[in-house]
């Protein structure tokens, strides 16, 4: 089905409250006199083009009861319901949030998000089941080579199993590639790698597939967007990993391109497009999972920041949404008031003039930024599936015997036999 046909199906499936709101909002304007709600929202434009469009949210800030009763006046809650047809928890589904202790789970915030999304007729991305960050202190001190597999499997079975059938896509493993760590396969030296070796990846995906067979199992990564030598190399390692999954029959359905972009400096281009097409040739969907545009190096006031950020949204989304397997685009945060960039004390977040950044389609006062309009136009100009031929692979061929070798899983028929006399 083309994205446009998918879009019509999605629009027909809009919840009644939203269709009513859209009817009422036809030609209406928000408090600033701009047409950004109802039929003019990102959500409605995305639905019309078969695109999933949304943002990372903080479940605790959502007025779920008020929304359920149809009485909420909370601006953040209304904005998220109005603009997104897919949401993801910024932090609430990570290990550190879900696992206060080794033996307990706290699903309060995750449940809250799912309830809200279902009321609002939104899909939910699950982020994430396995990552080198957000590792609870207890895990760091209690995980051993002996119990690590059981800990990982139990976590994934419990979390993905709880929301079985209700998650659009799971970021099963997040950020597993880090060529700087110097391993031949480009994989990151994480807690999971140290305890289980590369097999942890296969364990995670296989367990997730059993726990939630409907979800699109995704591999999510950052630093793969640009044509710089660093990003180009990292992209090649990610492709290698995806090929290894395919070679071993590991269940994988999509790649997540985080897309934390910079307003100044090199921009994404042909390399990323080639990557998305390679993913498509492997039968994988691609999602823009964490889009935001950082202006920490950009001099000038808010107007300049806005113009530069909007330009990046325009060019970037123009580039990626033209690819027929790019089926979702989410920003990391809904407004600059909630952006991790404005919460971080890291040098990559700090502007020389000390001003707050404006990396998202809505600002600190929840007003639309120029990026909102850039995003919406990019959705509207996105091409239907039928128009997109699959090109030949364009990334350099890797050495198959070395780079594409399957994971060594003890006992599997593809595991290399031990040399005679080896202990
Ligand atoms: C970030 C959150 O936004 C922060 O609030 C938290 O302190 C750290 O994690 N890549 C990811 C996200 O996959 O989970 C990260 O989210 C941002 C980078």
Coordinates of C-alpha atoms and ligand atoms in Angstrom, one line a residue:
X1 CA 0.0 0.0 0.0
X2 CA 1.3 3.5 -0.8
X3 CA 1.9 5.9 2.1
X4 CA -1.0 8.0 0.8
X5 CA -3.3 5.0 0.9
X6 CA -2.1 4.2 4.4
X7 CA -2.8 7.8 5.2
X8 CA -6.4 7.6 4.2
X9 CA -6.9 4.5 6.2
X10 CA -5.3 6.2 9.2
X11 CA -7.4 9.3 8.9
X12 CA -10.6 7.2 8.7
X13 CA -9.4 5.6 11.9
X14 CA -9.1 8.8 13.9
X15 CA -10.8 8.8 17.3
X16 CA -14.2 10.5 17.3
X17 CA -13.1 13.2 19.7
X18 CA -10.3 14.2 17.3
X19 CA -12.5 14.2 14.2
X20 CA -15.0 16.4 16.2
X21 CA -12.1 18.7 17.3
X22 CA -10.9 19.0 13.8
X23 CA -14.3 19.8 12.5
X24 CA -14.6 22.6 15.1
X25 CA -11.1 23.8 14.4
X26 CA -11.5 24.1 10.6
X27 CA -10.1 27.6 9.9
X28 CA -9.8 28.2 13.6
X29 CA -6.6 29.6 15.0
X30 CA -4.7 29.1 18.2
X31 CA -4.0 31.8 20.8
X32 CA -1.3 33.3 18.5
X33 CA -3.5 33.6 15.4
X34 CA -1.7 30.7 13.7
X35 CA -3.3 27.7 12.1
X36 CA -1.7 24.9 13.9
X37 CA -4.5 22.9 15.4
X38 CA -7.2 20.5 14.2
X39 CA -6.9 20.1 10.4
X40 CA -3.8 22.3 10.5
X41 CA -1.9 20.1 13.1
X42 CA 1.1 17.9 12.4
X43 CA -1.0 15.0 13.4
X44 CA -3.7 15.5 10.7
X45 CA -1.2 16.3 8.0
X46 CA 0.8 13.2 8.9
X47 CA -2.3 11.0 9.0
X48 CA -3.2 12.2 5.5
X49 CA 0.2 11.0 4.3
X50 CA 0.4 7.7 6.1
X51 CA 3.1 9.0 8.4
X52 CA 3.4 8.4 12.1
X53 CA 4.5 11.7 13.6
X54 CA 5.0 12.6 17.3
X55 CA 7.3 13.3 20.1
X56 CA 9.0 12.0 23.2
X57 CA 6.9 12.9 26.2
X58 CA 7.0 13.0 30.0
X59 CA 4.1 10.8 31.2
X60 CA 4.0 12.4 34.6
X61 CA 3.2 15.8 33.0
X62 CA 0.1 14.5 31.2
X63 CA -3.3 15.2 32.7
X64 CA -4.6 11.8 31.9
X65 CA -7.7 11.8 34.0
X66 CA -8.7 15.3 32.8
X67 CA -8.1 14.1 29.2
X68 CA -10.1 11.0 29.8
X69 CA -13.0 13.1 31.1
X70 CA -12.7 15.5 28.2
X71 CA -12.1 18.4 30.7
X72 CA -8.4 19.0 30.6
X73 CA -7.2 22.6 30.2
X74 CA -3.5 21.5 30.5
X75 CA -1.7 23.0 27.5
X76 CA 1.0 20.3 27.3
X77 CA -1.6 17.5 27.4
X78 CA -3.7 19.1 24.7
X79 CA -0.7 19.8 22.6
X80 CA 0.6 16.2 22.7
X81 CA -2.9 14.8 21.9
X82 CA -3.4 17.4 19.2
X83 CA -0.1 17.1 17.3
X84 CA 1.0 13.5 17.7
X85 CA -0.3 10.2 16.4
X86 CA 2.6 8.4 18.0
X87 CA 4.4 9.0 21.3
X88 CA 7.4 7.6 23.2
X89 CA 8.4 7.9 26.8
X90 CA 11.5 10.1 27.1
X91 CA 12.7 8.1 30.1
X92 CA 9.9 6.2 31.7
X93 CA 10.4 2.8 29.9
X94 CA 14.1 2.7 30.5
X95 CA 15.6 0.2 33.0
X96 CA 16.4 2.9 35.6
X97 CA 12.8 4.0 35.6
X98 CA 11.2 0.6 35.6
X99 CA 13.5 -1.3 37.9
X100 CA 13.9 0.3 41.4
X101 CA 15.3 -3.0 42.7
X102 CA 16.5 -6.4 41.3
X103 CA 13.2 -8.0 42.1
X104 CA 10.7 -5.3 41.4
X105 CA 9.2 -3.3 38.5
X106 CA 7.5 0.1 38.7
X107 CA 5.2 0.5 35.8
X108 CA 3.4 3.6 37.1
X109 CA 4.7 6.1 34.5
X110 CA 4.8 3.6 31.6
X111 CA 1.2 2.6 32.2
X112 CA 0.2 6.2 32.4
X113 CA 1.6 6.9 28.9
X114 CA 0.0 3.8 27.4
X115 CA -3.4 4.8 28.9
X116 CA -3.1 8.3 27.6
X117 CA -2.0 7.2 24.1
X118 CA -4.9 4.8 23.9
X119 CA -7.4 7.4 24.9
X120 CA -5.9 9.8 22.4
X121 CA -5.8 7.2 19.6
X122 CA -2.0 7.3 19.4
X123 CA 0.5 4.6 18.8
X124 CA 3.4 4.1 21.3
X125 CA 7.0 3.4 20.7
X126 CA 8.8 1.4 23.4
X127 CA 12.1 2.9 24.3
X128 CA 14.1 0.9 25.3
X129 CA 14.8 -2.7 26.4
X130 CA 18.6 -2.8 26.4
X131 CA 21.1 0.1 26.5
X132 CA 24.5 0.8 28.0
X133 CA 23.0 3.8 29.8
X134 CA 20.1 4.1 32.3
X135 CA 21.5 1.0 34.1
X136 CA 20.3 0.9 37.7
X137 CA 23.1 0.9 40.3
X138 CA 21.9 -2.5 41.6
X139 CA 22.3 -4.0 38.2
X140 CA 25.8 -2.8 37.9
X141 CA 26.8 -4.4 41.2
X142 CA 24.8 -7.6 41.0
X143 CA 25.0 -8.6 37.3
X144 CA 27.6 -11.4 36.6
X145 CA 28.5 -13.5 33.6
X146 CA 26.4 -16.2 35.2
X147 CA 23.1 -14.3 35.8
X148 CA 23.2 -11.6 33.1
X149 CA 21.3 -13.6 30.5
X150 CA 18.6 -14.4 33.0
X151 CA 18.4 -10.7 34.0
X152 CA 18.1 -9.5 30.5
X153 CA 15.6 -12.2 29.4
X154 CA 13.5 -11.7 32.5
X155 CA 13.4 -7.9 32.0
X156 CA 12.4 -8.1 28.3
X157 CA 9.8 -10.8 28.9
X158 CA 8.2 -8.8 31.7
X159 CA 8.3 -5.4 30.1
X160 CA 7.5 -6.3 26.5
X161 CA 5.1 -9.0 27.7
X162 CA 3.1 -6.5 29.8
X163 CA 2.4 -4.3 26.8
X164 CA 2.1 -7.2 24.3
X165 CA 0.1 -6.1 21.2
X166 CA 0.0 -2.4 22.3
X167 CA 3.4 -1.2 21.2
X168 CA 4.0 0.0 17.6
X169 CA 7.8 -0.6 17.8
X170 CA 10.3 -1.5 20.4
X171 CA 13.8 -0.1 20.5
X172 CA 15.0 -3.5 21.6
X173 CA 18.7 -2.4 21.6
X174 CA 19.8 1.2 21.7
X175 CA 23.2 2.5 20.7
X176 CA 25.1 -0.8 20.5
X177 CA 27.7 0.4 18.0
X178 CA 30.7 2.5 19.0
X179 CA 33.7 2.1 16.6
X180 CA 35.8 4.2 19.0
X181 CA 35.9 1.2 21.4
X182 CA 38.2 -0.4 18.9
X183 CA 36.5 -3.8 18.5
X184 CA 36.7 -5.3 15.0
X185 CA 33.0 -5.5 14.8
X186 CA 32.4 -1.9 15.8
X187 CA 30.3 -3.0 18.8
X188 CA 30.3 -1.0 22.0
X189 CA 31.9 -2.2 25.1
X190 CA 28.9 -2.1 27.4
X191 CA 27.9 -3.9 30.5
X192 CA 25.9 -6.3 28.4
X193 CA 28.9 -6.8 26.0
X194 CA 31.3 -7.5 28.9
X195 CA 29.0 -10.0 30.5
X196 CA 27.5 -11.8 27.5
X197 CA 29.6 -10.9 24.5
X198 CA 27.9 -10.0 21.2
X199 CA 25.3 -12.7 21.8
X200 CA 23.4 -10.3 24.1
X201 CA 22.0 -8.7 20.9
X202 CA 20.5 -11.9 19.6
X203 CA 19.2 -12.8 23.1
X204 CA 17.4 -9.4 23.3
X205 CA 15.7 -9.5 19.9
X206 CA 14.7 -13.2 20.2
X207 CA 13.2 -12.6 23.6
X208 CA 11.4 -9.4 22.5
X209 CA 9.9 -11.3 19.5
X210 CA 8.5 -14.0 21.7
X211 CA 7.2 -11.5 24.3
X212 CA 5.5 -9.2 21.8
X213 CA 5.2 -10.8 18.3
X214 CA 3.2 -7.8 16.9
X215 CA 5.7 -5.1 17.6
X216 CA 8.2 -3.9 15.0
X217 CA 11.6 -4.7 16.6
X218 CA 13.9 -1.8 16.0
X219 CA 17.6 -1.1 16.3
X220 CA 18.1 2.5 17.4
X221 CA 21.3 4.5 16.8
X222 CA 22.8 8.0 16.9
X223 CA 25.8 9.6 15.0
X224 CA 24.8 8.0 11.7
X225 CA 23.3 10.9 10.0
X226 CA 26.2 13.0 8.4
X227 CA 28.6 12.4 5.6
X228 CA 31.5 13.0 7.9
X229 CA 34.2 10.2 8.1
X230 CA 33.1 9.4 11.6
X231 CA 29.3 9.1 10.8
X232 CA 30.1 7.3 7.6
X233 CA 32.1 4.7 9.4
X234 CA 29.6 4.2 12.1
X235 CA 26.8 3.8 9.5
X236 CA 28.8 1.0 7.9
X237 CA 29.1 -0.8 11.2
X238 CA 25.4 -0.5 11.8
X239 CA 24.7 -1.9 8.4
X240 CA 27.0 -4.7 9.2
X241 CA 25.2 -5.4 12.4
X242 CA 21.8 -5.4 10.6
X243 CA 23.2 -7.8 8.0
X244 CA 24.4 -10.1 10.7
X245 CA 20.9 -10.1 12.2
X246 CA 19.4 -11.0 8.9
X247 CA 22.1 -13.7 8.2
X248 CA 21.2 -15.4 11.5
X249 CA 17.5 -15.0 11.2
X250 CA 17.4 -12.6 14.2
X251 CA 14.0 -10.9 14.3
X252 CA 14.5 -7.3 13.3
X253 CA 12.0 -5.1 11.4
X254 CA 13.3 -1.5 11.6
X255 CA 16.2 0.8 12.1
X256 CA 15.8 4.0 14.2
X257 CA 17.8 7.0 13.2
X258 CA 17.9 9.2 16.3
X259 CA 18.7 12.5 14.4
X260 CA 20.1 14.7 17.1
X261 CA 21.2 17.3 14.5
X262 CA 23.3 20.5 14.7
X263 CA 22.2 23.8 13.1
X264 CA 25.8 24.6 12.1
X265 CA 28.4 22.4 10.4
X266 CA 28.0 19.5 8.0
X267 CA 24.4 18.3 7.3
X268 CA 23.0 14.9 6.5
X269 CA 23.1 13.9 2.8
X270 CA 23.7 11.1 0.3
X271 CA 25.2 8.7 2.8
X272 CA 22.1 8.6 5.0
X273 CA 19.8 8.2 2.0
X274 CA 22.0 5.3 0.8
X275 CA 21.8 3.8 4.3
X276 CA 18.0 4.0 4.4
X277 CA 17.8 2.4 0.9
X278 CA 20.1 -0.4 2.0
X279 CA 17.8 -0.9 5.0
X280 CA 14.9 -1.0 2.6
X281 CA 16.6 -3.6 0.4
X282 CA 16.9 -5.7 3.6
X283 CA 13.2 -5.4 4.1
X284 CA 13.6 -3.0 7.1
X285 CA 11.5 0.0 7.9
X286 CA 13.2 3.2 9.1
X287 CA 12.1 5.7 11.7
X288 CA 13.3 9.1 12.6
X289 CA 13.2 8.6 16.4
X290 CA 14.7 11.5 18.3
X291 CA 14.8 14.6 16.0
X292 CA 16.0 17.9 17.5
X293 CA 18.3 20.6 16.2
X294 CA 21.0 21.9 18.5
X295 CA 22.2 25.6 18.1
X296 CA 24.9 25.7 20.8
X297 CA 27.5 26.9 18.3
X298 CA 25.2 29.3 16.4
X299 CA 25.6 33.0 17.3
X300 CA 22.6 35.4 17.1
X301 CA 19.3 35.8 18.8
X302 CA 16.1 33.6 18.8
X303 CA 15.0 34.7 15.3
X304 CA 18.3 33.5 13.9
X305 CA 18.2 30.3 15.8
X306 CA 14.6 29.7 14.7
X307 CA 15.5 30.3 11.0
X308 CA 18.5 28.0 11.2
X309 CA 16.6 25.2 13.0
X310 CA 13.7 25.4 10.5
X311 CA 16.1 25.2 7.6
X312 CA 17.5 21.9 9.0
X313 CA 14.0 20.5 9.6
X314 CA 13.1 21.4 6.0
X315 CA 16.2 19.9 4.4
X316 CA 16.4 16.9 6.7
X317 CA 12.8 15.9 6.6
X318 CA 12.7 16.6 2.8
X319 CA 15.6 14.2 2.4
X320 CA 14.4 11.3 4.6
X321 CA 10.6 11.4 4.2
X322 CA 11.1 11.0 0.4
X323 CA 12.2 7.5 1.2
X324 CA 9.2 5.1 1.2
X325 CA 10.4 3.0 4.1
X326 CA 10.6 6.0 6.4
X327 CA 7.3 5.6 8.2
X328 CA 7.6 7.6 11.4
X329 CA 9.2 10.9 12.5
X330 CA 9.4 11.8 16.2
X331 CA 11.0 14.7 17.9
X332 CA 12.9 14.3 21.2
X333 CA 10.5 16.3 23.3
X334 CA 7.4 18.2 22.2
X335 CA 8.5 21.7 23.2
X336 CA 11.7 23.5 24.1
X337 CA 10.4 23.7 27.6
X338 CA 10.8 20.0 27.8
X339 CA 13.9 19.4 25.7
X340 CA 16.8 17.5 27.1
X341 CA 19.0 20.1 25.4
X342 CA 17.7 22.8 27.7
X343 CA 18.0 20.5 30.7
X344 CA 21.5 19.3 30.1
X345 CA 24.6 21.0 31.7
X346 CA 26.9 19.4 29.0
X347 CA 29.0 21.7 26.8
X348 CA 27.1 20.4 23.7
X349 CA 24.0 22.0 25.1
X350 CA 25.3 25.4 26.3
X351 CA 25.1 28.5 24.2
X352 CA 27.8 31.2 24.6
X353 CA 25.1 33.8 25.3
X354 CA 23.5 31.7 27.9
X355 CA 20.1 31.7 26.1
X356 CA 17.8 28.7 25.9
X357 CA 17.8 26.7 22.8
X358 CA 14.8 26.3 20.5
X359 CA 15.3 22.8 19.0
X360 CA 11.7 21.7 18.5
X361 CA 8.5 22.6 16.7
X362 CA 7.1 24.3 19.8
X363 CA 8.8 26.8 22.1
X364 CA 9.0 27.3 25.8
X365 CA 5.5 28.9 25.7
X366 CA 4.2 26.1 23.6
X367 CA 3.9 28.3 20.6
X368 CA 4.8 26.9 17.2
X369 CA 8.3 27.7 16.0
X370 CA 9.3 28.0 12.3
X371 CA 10.3 24.4 12.6
X372 CA 6.7 23.5 13.0
X373 CA 5.9 24.9 9.6
X374 CA 9.0 23.3 8.1
X375 CA 8.0 19.9 9.5
X376 CA 4.4 20.3 8.2
X377 CA 5.5 21.3 4.7
X378 CA 7.9 18.4 4.6
X379 CA 5.1 16.0 5.5
X380 CA 3.0 17.4 2.8
X381 CA 5.6 17.1 0.1
X382 CA 6.6 13.5 1.1
X383 CA 6.4 11.1 -1.9
X384 CA 4.2 8.0 -2.1
X385 CA 5.7 4.5 -2.0
X386 CA 4.9 3.6 -5.6
X387 CA 7.1 6.4 -6.9
X388 CA 10.3 5.2 -5.2
X389 CA 12.4 2.6 -7.0
X390 CA 14.9 0.7 -4.9
X391 CA 18.4 1.7 -5.9
X392 CA 21.4 -0.6 -5.9
X393 CA 23.4 -0.8 -2.7
X394 CA 25.7 2.2 -2.6
X395 CA 27.8 1.6 0.5
X396 CA 31.2 0.0 -0.1
X397 CA 31.1 -3.8 0.1
X398 CA 32.6 -5.1 3.3
X399 CA 34.8 -8.2 3.5
X400 CA 32.1 -10.9 3.8
X401 CA 34.2 -13.5 5.6
X402 CA 35.1 -11.0 8.2
X403 CA 32.4 -8.4 8.6
X404 CA 29.3 -10.3 7.9
X405 CA 30.2 -13.3 10.0
X406 CA 27.3 -14.5 12.1
X407 CA 27.3 -14.2 15.8
X408 CA 29.0 -17.1 17.4
X409 CA 26.3 -18.8 19.5
X410 CA 27.6 -21.8 21.4
X411 CA 26.0 -24.9 20.1
X412 CA 24.6 -23.4 16.9
X413 CA 25.5 -25.1 13.6
X414 CA 27.3 -21.9 12.5
X415 CA 29.5 -21.6 15.5
X416 CA 33.1 -22.4 14.5
X417 CA 34.3 -25.8 15.7
X418 CA 36.9 -25.7 18.4
X419 CA 40.3 -26.5 17.1
X420 CA 41.6 -30.0 18.3
X421 CA 43.1 -29.9 21.7
X422 CA 41.6 -26.5 22.6
X423 CA 40.2 -26.4 26.1
Ligands
LIG1 C1 17.9 11.2 27.3 C2 16.8 11.9 28.0 O1 16.3 12.9 27.1 C3 17.3 12.6 29.2 O2 16.3 13.2 30.0 C4 18.1 11.6 30.1 O3 18.7 12.2 31.2 C5 19.1 10.8 29.3 O4 18.5 10.3 28.2 N1 19.5 9.0 23.0 C6 18.5 8.2 23.5 C7 17.6 8.8 24.6 O5 18.3 7.1 23.0 O6 17.1 7.8 25.4 C8 18.3 9.9 25.3 O7 17.4 10.5 26.2 C9 18.9 10.9 24.4 C10 19.9 10.3 23.5

